[in-house]
Structures are given as structure tokens and as C-alpha cells.
PDB file of N, CA and C in Angstrom:
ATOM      1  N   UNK A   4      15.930  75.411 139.622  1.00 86.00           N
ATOM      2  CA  UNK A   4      16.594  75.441 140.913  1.00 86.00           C
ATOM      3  C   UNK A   4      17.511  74.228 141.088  1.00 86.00           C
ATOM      4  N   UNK A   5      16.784  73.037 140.761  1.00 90.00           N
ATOM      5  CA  UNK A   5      17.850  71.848 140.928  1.00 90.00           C
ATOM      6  C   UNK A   5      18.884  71.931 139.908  1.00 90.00           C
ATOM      7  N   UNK A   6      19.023  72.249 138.567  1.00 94.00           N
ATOM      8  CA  UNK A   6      19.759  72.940 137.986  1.00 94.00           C
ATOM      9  C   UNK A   6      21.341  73.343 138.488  1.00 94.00           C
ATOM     10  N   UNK A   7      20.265  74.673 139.252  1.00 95.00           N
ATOM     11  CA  UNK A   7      21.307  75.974 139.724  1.00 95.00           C
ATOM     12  C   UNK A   7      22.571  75.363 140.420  1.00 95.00           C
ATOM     13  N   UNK A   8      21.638  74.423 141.884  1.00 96.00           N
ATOM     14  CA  UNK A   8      21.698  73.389 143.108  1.00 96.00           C
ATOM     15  C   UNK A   8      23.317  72.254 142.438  1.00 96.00           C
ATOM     16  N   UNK A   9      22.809  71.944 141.145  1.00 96.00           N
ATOM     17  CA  UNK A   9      23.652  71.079 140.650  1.00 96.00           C
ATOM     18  C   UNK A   9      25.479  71.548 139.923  1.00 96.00           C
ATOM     19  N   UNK A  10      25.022  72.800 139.439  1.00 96.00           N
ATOM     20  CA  UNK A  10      26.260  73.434 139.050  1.00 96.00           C
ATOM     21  C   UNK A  10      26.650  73.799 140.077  1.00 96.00           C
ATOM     22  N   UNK A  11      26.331  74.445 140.946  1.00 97.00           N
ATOM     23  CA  UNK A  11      27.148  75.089 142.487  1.00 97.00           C
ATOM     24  C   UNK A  11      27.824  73.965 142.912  1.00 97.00           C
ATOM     25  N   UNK A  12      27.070  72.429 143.285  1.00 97.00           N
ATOM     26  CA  UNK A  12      27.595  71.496 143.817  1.00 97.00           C
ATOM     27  C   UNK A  12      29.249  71.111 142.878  1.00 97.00           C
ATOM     28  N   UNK A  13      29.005  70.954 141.500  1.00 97.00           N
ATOM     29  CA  UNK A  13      29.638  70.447 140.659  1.00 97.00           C
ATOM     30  C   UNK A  13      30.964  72.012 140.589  1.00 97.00           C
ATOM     31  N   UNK A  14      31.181  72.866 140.986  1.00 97.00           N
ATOM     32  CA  UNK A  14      32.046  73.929 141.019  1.00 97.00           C
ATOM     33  C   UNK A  14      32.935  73.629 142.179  1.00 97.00           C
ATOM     34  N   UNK A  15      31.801  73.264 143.742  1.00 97.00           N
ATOM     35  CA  UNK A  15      32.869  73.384 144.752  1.00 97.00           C
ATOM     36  C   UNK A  15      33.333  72.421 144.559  1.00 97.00           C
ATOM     37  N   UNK A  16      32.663  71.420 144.079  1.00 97.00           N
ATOM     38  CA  UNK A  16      33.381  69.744 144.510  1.00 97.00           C
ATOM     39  C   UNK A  16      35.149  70.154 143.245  1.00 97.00           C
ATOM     40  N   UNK A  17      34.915  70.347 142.381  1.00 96.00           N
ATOM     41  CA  UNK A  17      35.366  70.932 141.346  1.00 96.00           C
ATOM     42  C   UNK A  17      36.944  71.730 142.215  1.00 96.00           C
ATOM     43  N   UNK A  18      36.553  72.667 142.502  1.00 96.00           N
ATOM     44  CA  UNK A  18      37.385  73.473 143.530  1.00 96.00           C
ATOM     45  C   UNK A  18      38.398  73.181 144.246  1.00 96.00           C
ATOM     46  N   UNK A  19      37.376  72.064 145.343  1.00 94.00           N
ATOM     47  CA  UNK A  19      38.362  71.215 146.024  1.00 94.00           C
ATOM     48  C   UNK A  19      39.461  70.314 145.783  1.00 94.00           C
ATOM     49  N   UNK A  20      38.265  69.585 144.661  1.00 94.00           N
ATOM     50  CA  UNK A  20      39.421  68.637 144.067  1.00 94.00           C
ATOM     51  C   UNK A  20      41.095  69.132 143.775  1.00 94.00           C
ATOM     52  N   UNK A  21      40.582  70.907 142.849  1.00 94.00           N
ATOM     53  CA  UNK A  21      41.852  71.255 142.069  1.00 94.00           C
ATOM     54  C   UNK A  21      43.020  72.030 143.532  1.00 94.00           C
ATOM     55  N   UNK A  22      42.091  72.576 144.928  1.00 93.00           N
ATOM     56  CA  UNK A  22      43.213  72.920 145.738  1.00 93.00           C
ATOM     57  C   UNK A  22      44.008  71.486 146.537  1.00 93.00           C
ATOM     58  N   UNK A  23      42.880  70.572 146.708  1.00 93.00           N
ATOM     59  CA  UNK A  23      43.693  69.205 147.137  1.00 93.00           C
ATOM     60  C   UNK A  23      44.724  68.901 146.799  1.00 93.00           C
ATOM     61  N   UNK A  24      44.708  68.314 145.262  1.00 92.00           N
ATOM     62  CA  UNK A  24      45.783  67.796 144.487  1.00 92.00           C
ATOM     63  C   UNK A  24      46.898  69.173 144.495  1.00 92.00           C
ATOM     64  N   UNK A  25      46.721  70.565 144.426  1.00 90.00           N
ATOM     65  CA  UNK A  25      47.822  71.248 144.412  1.00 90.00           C
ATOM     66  C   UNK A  25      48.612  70.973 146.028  1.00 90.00           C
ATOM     67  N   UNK A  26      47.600  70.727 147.249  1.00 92.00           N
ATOM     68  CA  UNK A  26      47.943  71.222 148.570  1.00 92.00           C
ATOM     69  C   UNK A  26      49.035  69.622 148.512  1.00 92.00           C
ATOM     70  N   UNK A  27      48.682  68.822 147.949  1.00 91.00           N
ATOM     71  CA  UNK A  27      49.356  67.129 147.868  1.00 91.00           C
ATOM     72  C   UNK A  27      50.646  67.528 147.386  1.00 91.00           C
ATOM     73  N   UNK A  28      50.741  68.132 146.439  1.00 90.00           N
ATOM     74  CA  UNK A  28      51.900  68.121 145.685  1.00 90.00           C
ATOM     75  C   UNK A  28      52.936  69.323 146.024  1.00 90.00           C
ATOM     76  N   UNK A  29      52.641  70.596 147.070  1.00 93.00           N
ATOM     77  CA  UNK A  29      53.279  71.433 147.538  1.00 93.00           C
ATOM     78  C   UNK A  29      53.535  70.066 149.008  1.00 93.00           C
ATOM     79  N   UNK A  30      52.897  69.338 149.808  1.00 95.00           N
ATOM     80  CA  UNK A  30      53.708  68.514 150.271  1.00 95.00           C
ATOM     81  C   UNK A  30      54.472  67.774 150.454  1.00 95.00           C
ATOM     82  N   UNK A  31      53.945  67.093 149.332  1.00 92.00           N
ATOM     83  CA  UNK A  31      55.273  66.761 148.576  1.00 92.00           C
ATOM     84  C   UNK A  31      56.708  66.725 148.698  1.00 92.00           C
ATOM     85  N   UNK A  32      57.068  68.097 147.879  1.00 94.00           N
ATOM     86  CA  UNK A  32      58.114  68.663 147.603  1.00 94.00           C
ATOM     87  C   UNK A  32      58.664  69.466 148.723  1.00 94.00           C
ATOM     88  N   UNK A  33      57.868  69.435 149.902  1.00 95.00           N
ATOM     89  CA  UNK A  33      58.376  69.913 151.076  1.00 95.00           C
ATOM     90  C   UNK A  33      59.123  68.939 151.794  1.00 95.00           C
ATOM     91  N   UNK A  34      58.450  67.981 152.010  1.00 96.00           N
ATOM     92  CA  UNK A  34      59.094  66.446 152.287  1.00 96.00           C
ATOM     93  C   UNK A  34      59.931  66.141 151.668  1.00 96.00           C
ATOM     94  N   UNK A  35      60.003  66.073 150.662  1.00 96.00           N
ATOM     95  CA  UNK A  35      61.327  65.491 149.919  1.00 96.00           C
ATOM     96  C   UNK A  35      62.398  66.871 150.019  1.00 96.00           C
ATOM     97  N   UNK A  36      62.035  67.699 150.093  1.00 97.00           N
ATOM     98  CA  UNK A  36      63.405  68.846 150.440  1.00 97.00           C
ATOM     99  C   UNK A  36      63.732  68.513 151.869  1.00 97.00           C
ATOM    100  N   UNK A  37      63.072  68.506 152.826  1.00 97.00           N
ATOM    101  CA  UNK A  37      62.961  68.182 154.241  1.00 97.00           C
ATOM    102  C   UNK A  37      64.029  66.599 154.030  1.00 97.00           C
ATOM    103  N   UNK A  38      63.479  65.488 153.423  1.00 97.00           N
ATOM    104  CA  UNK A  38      64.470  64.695 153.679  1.00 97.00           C
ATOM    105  C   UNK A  38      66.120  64.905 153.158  1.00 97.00           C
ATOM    106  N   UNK A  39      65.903  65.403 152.248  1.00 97.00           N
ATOM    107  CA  UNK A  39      66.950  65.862 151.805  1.00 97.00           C
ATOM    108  C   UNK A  39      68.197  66.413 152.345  1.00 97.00           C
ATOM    109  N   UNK A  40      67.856  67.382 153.372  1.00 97.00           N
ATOM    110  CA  UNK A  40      68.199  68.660 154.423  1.00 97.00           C
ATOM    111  C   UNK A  40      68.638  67.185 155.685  1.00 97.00           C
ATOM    112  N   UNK A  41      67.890  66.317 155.559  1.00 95.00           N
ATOM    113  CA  UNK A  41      67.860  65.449 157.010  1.00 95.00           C
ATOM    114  C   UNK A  41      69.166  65.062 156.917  1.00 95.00           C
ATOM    115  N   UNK A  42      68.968  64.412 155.538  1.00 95.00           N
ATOM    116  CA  UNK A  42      70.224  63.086 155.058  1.00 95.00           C
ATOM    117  C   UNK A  42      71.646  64.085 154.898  1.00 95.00           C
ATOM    118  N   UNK A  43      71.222  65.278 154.414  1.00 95.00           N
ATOM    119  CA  UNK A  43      73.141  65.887 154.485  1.00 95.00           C
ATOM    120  C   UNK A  43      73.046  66.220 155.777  1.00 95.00           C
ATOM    121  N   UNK A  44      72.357  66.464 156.804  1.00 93.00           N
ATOM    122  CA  UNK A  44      72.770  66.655 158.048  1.00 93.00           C
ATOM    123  C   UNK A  44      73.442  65.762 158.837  1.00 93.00           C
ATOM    124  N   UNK A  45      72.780  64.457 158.412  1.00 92.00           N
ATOM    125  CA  UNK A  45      72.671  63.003 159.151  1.00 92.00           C
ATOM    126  C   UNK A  45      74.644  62.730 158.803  1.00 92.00           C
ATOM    127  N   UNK A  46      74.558  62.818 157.195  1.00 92.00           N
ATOM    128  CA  UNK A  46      76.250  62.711 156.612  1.00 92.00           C
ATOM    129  C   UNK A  46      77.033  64.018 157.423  1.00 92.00           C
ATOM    130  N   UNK A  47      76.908  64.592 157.447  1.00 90.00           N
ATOM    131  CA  UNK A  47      77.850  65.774 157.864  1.00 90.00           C
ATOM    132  C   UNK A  47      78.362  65.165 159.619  1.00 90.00           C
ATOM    133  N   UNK A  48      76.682  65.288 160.180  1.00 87.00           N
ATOM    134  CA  UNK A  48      77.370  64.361 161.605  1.00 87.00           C
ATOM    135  C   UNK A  48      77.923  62.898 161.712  1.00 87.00           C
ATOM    136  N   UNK A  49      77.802  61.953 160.629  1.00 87.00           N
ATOM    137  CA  UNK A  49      78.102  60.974 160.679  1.00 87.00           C
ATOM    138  C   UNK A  49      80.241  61.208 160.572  1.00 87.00           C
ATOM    139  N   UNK A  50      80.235  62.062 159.159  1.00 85.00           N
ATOM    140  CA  UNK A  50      81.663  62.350 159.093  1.00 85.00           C
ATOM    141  C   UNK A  50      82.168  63.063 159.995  1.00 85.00           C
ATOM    142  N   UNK A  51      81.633  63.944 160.629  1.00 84.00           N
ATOM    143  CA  UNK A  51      82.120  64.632 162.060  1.00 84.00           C
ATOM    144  C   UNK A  51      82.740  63.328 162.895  1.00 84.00           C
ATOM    145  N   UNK A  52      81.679  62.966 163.282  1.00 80.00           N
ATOM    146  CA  UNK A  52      81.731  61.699 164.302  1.00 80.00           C
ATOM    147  C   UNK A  52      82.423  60.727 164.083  1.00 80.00           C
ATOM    148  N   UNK A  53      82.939  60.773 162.670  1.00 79.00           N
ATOM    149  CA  UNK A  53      84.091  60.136 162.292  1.00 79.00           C
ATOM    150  C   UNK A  53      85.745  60.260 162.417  1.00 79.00           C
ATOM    151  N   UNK A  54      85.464  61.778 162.315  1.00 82.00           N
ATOM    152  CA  UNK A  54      86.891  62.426 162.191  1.00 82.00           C
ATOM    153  C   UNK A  54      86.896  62.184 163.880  1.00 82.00           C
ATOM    154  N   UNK A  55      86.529  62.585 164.459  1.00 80.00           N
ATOM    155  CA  UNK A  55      86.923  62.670 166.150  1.00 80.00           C
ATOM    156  C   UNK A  55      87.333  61.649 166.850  1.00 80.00           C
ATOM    157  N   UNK A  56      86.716  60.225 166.353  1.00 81.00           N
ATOM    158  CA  UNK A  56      86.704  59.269 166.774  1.00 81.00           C
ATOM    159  C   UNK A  56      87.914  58.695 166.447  1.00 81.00           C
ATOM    160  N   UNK A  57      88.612  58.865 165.035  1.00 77.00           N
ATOM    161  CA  UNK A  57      90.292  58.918 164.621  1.00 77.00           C
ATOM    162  C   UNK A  57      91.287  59.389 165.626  1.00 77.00           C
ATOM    163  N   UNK A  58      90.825  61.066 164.953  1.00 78.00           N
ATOM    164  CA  UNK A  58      91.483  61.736 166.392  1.00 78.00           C
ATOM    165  C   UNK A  58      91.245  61.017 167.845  1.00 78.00           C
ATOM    166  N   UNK A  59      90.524  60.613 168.693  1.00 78.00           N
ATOM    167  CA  UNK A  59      90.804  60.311 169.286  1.00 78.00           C
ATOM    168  C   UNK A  59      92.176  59.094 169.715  1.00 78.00           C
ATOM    169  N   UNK A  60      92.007  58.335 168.514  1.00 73.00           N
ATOM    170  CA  UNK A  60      93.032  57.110 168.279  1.00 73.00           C
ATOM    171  C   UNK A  60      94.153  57.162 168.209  1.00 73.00           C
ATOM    172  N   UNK A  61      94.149  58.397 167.712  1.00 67.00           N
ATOM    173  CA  UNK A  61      96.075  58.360 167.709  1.00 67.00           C
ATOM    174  C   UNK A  61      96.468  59.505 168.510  1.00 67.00           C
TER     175      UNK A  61
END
């Protein structure tokens, strides 16, 4: 029984470990696409906000 007790334990712990490290690394790569998406947004309005601010000047 302690046996049995010991492989069951040693499977879930097992388990977890392997969906953790996948659930880490699909975050990851969500985040870093996410910043990604931020920073050409951030440039796109920065050069917007550029051009207008010209235009306004002359």
C-alpha cells in the first residue's frame, strides 16, 4: 500500500511539474508577443504624434 501511496504521489507531483513548466512557457510567449504588439503601437502613435505636431508648425 505504501508502495502504491508512493507512485500515485510521485505521478501527480510528476504531472504538475510537466503542466507548470509548459503553463510558464505558453506565458511567456504571450507576454513577449503582447509586448511586442505594445511597442509597435506605442511607435506608430509616437510617429502619428509626430507628424501632426509638424503639421501643425507650418
Amino acid at each position: 500500500m505504501a508502495l502504491t501511496n508512493f507512485i500515485v504521489t510521485v505521478a501527480v507531483v510528476g504531472a504538475g511539474v510537466l503542466l507548470f513548466t509548459t503553463d510558464i512557457r505558453r506565458s511567456g510567449a504571450l507576454f513577449r508577443r503582447n509586448a511586442r504588439q505594445l511597442q509597435q503601437w506605442l511607435q506608430e502613435d509616437t510617429t502619428s504624434a509626430a507628424s501632426k505636431w509638424n503639421e501643425r508648425l507650418t
